Short mmCIF file of C-alpha atoms in Angstrom, two decimals:
data_model
loop_
_atom_site.label_atom_id
_atom_site.label_comp_id
_atom_site.label_asym_id
_atom_site.label_seq_id
_atom_site.Cartn_x
_atom_site.Cartn_y
_atom_site.Cartn_z
CA GLN A 287 -0.09 0.74 -10.55
CA VAL A 288 0.60 -0.94 -6.94
CA GLN A 289 3.41 0.12 -4.81
CA LEU A 290 4.79 -1.67 -1.93
CA VAL A 291 6.94 -1.31 0.77
CA GLU A 292 8.12 -3.95 3.38
CA SER A 293 9.72 -3.53 6.96
CA GLY A 294 10.07 -5.35 9.97
CA GLY A 295 12.78 -7.73 9.08
CA GLY A 296 15.55 -8.87 11.43
CA ASN A 297 17.44 -11.45 13.45
CA VAL A 298 15.47 -13.65 16.03
CA GLN A 299 16.27 -16.59 17.96
CA PRO A 300 14.11 -19.85 17.64
CA GLY A 301 10.90 -19.80 19.12
CA GLY A 302 10.99 -16.11 18.65
CA SER A 303 8.63 -13.57 17.08
CA LEU A 304 8.59 -10.97 14.52
CA ARG A 305 6.01 -8.68 12.80
CA LEU A 306 6.57 -7.79 9.18
CA SER A 307 4.70 -4.86 7.83
CA CYS A 308 3.65 -3.82 4.27
CA ALA A 309 2.73 -0.36 3.27
CA ALA A 310 0.35 -1.10 -0.04
CA SER A 311 -0.74 2.09 -2.00
CA GLY A 312 -2.98 1.63 -5.34
CA SER A 313 -6.15 -0.77 -5.59
CA THR A 314 -5.50 -4.56 -5.09
CA TYR A 315 -7.44 -7.70 -5.25
CA ALA A 316 -5.04 -9.35 -3.14
CA ILE A 317 -2.06 -9.09 -1.15
CA GLY A 318 0.42 -11.80 -0.45
CA TRP A 319 3.73 -12.67 1.75
CA PHE A 320 6.54 -14.53 -0.30
CA ARG A 321 9.83 -15.62 0.94
CA GLN A 322 12.99 -17.11 -0.85
CA VAL A 323 16.53 -18.55 0.07
CA PRO A 324 19.14 -18.55 -2.25
CA GLY A 325 18.91 -21.47 -4.88
CA LYS A 326 15.38 -22.10 -4.21
CA GLU A 327 12.10 -20.83 -5.80
CA ARG A 328 10.05 -18.13 -4.17
CA GLU A 329 7.59 -19.62 -1.73
CA GLY A 330 4.08 -18.47 -0.85
CA VAL A 331 3.50 -18.18 2.68
CA SER A 332 0.17 -16.13 3.31
CA SER A 333 -1.96 -14.08 1.54
CA LEU A 334 -5.02 -12.09 2.04
CA ARG A 335 -7.98 -11.06 -0.27
CA SER A 336 -8.97 -7.38 -0.12
CA VAL A 337 -12.81 -7.65 -1.19
CA ASP A 338 -13.60 -10.12 1.65
CA GLY A 339 -10.47 -10.56 4.08
CA ILE A 340 -10.52 -14.25 3.47
CA SER A 341 -6.53 -15.47 4.18
CA PHE A 342 -4.59 -18.24 2.93
CA TYR A 343 -1.61 -20.08 4.39
CA SER A 344 1.15 -22.85 3.30
CA SER A 345 1.12 -25.60 5.52
CA SER A 346 4.33 -25.01 6.63
CA VAL A 347 3.61 -21.49 8.56
CA LYS A 348 -0.16 -22.43 9.18
CA GLY A 349 -0.83 -22.29 13.28
CA ARG A 350 2.32 -19.98 13.59
CA PHE A 351 1.94 -17.21 11.00
CA THR A 352 -0.82 -14.53 10.82
CA ILE A 353 -1.65 -12.44 8.29
CA SER A 354 -3.79 -9.02 8.74
CA ARG A 355 -4.63 -5.74 7.77
CA ASP A 356 -5.40 -2.14 8.83
CA VAL A 357 -7.60 -0.80 6.03
CA ALA A 358 -7.50 2.70 7.05
CA LYS A 359 -3.64 2.82 6.94
CA ASN A 360 -3.23 0.78 3.93
CA MET A 361 -0.94 -1.81 5.82
CA ILE A 362 -0.64 -5.61 5.97
CA TYR A 363 1.08 -7.20 8.52
CA LEU A 364 2.51 -10.79 8.98
CA GLN A 365 2.83 -11.74 12.53
CA MET A 366 5.22 -14.62 12.65
CA THR A 367 5.43 -16.79 16.16
CA ASN A 368 7.26 -20.00 16.89
CA LEU A 369 9.96 -19.07 14.36
CA LYS A 370 12.15 -21.93 12.97
CA VAL A 371 15.75 -21.86 11.73
CA GLU A 372 13.87 -23.01 8.24
CA ASP A 373 12.07 -19.83 8.56
CA THR A 374 15.35 -17.91 7.39
CA ALA A 375 14.70 -16.14 4.22
CA VAL A 376 14.05 -12.86 2.20
CA TYR A 377 10.50 -12.06 2.89
CA TYR A 378 8.33 -10.07 0.00
CA CYS A 379 5.46 -8.58 0.14
CA ALA A 380 3.52 -8.75 -3.29
CA ALA A 381 0.06 -7.65 -4.83
CA VAL A 382 -2.32 -8.62 -7.26
CA GLY A 383 -4.13 -5.73 -8.90
CA ALA A 384 -7.79 -5.15 -8.68
CA ASP A 385 -8.39 -5.41 -12.33
CA GLN A 386 -5.71 -8.10 -13.22
CA SER A 387 -7.10 -10.88 -15.40
CA ASN A 388 -5.61 -13.63 -13.65
CA ARG A 389 -6.50 -12.52 -10.30
CA HIS A 390 -8.58 -15.76 -9.61
CA ARG A 391 -5.83 -17.90 -9.70
CA SER A 392 -4.11 -19.28 -6.70
CA LEU A 393 -3.17 -16.76 -4.28
CA LEU A 394 -0.19 -18.59 -2.92
CA GLN A 395 1.57 -18.67 -6.25
CA PRO A 396 4.29 -16.12 -6.98
CA SER A 397 3.35 -16.04 -10.59
CA THR A 398 -0.44 -14.51 -9.76
CA TYR A 399 1.46 -11.50 -8.60
CA LEU A 400 2.26 -8.53 -10.68
CA TYR A 401 3.51 -6.00 -8.08
CA TRP A 402 6.23 -7.09 -5.61
CA GLY A 403 8.22 -5.00 -2.64
CA GLN A 404 11.71 -4.86 -2.51
CA GLY A 405 12.02 -7.59 0.62
CA THR A 406 13.20 -8.00 3.84
CA GLN A 407 15.73 -10.26 5.60
CA VAL A 408 14.48 -12.48 8.42
CA THR A 409 17.21 -14.45 10.05
CA VAL A 410 16.18 -16.91 12.67
CA SER A 411 19.29 -18.66 14.52
CA SER A 412 20.51 -19.06 17.87
#
């Protein structure tokens, strides 16, 4: 069983920065960040594979967002820079369990993830 708690959302102006945090408990194969706006499908933003620290990014955020972790604190972070209005969404932290049978599927696909946090709102506007 994995439990996730996100924090760090808020309001920011275009071009600004924000850091999201995810406190994770339990054994994971990967941690991912996803976002969703009303009426649209949940979108994979970034993910990090626990065993080797390899990270993945969607093309829409690559070069602007950075995923990182603090292993000692069981924390995963998403540093978001040069934020755009289109980054506005509810952001979710999610986890693939260490023993999940589908863990080798795409780590930017929501369907790969079994565990989800409650979400945190990020609003980018002037």
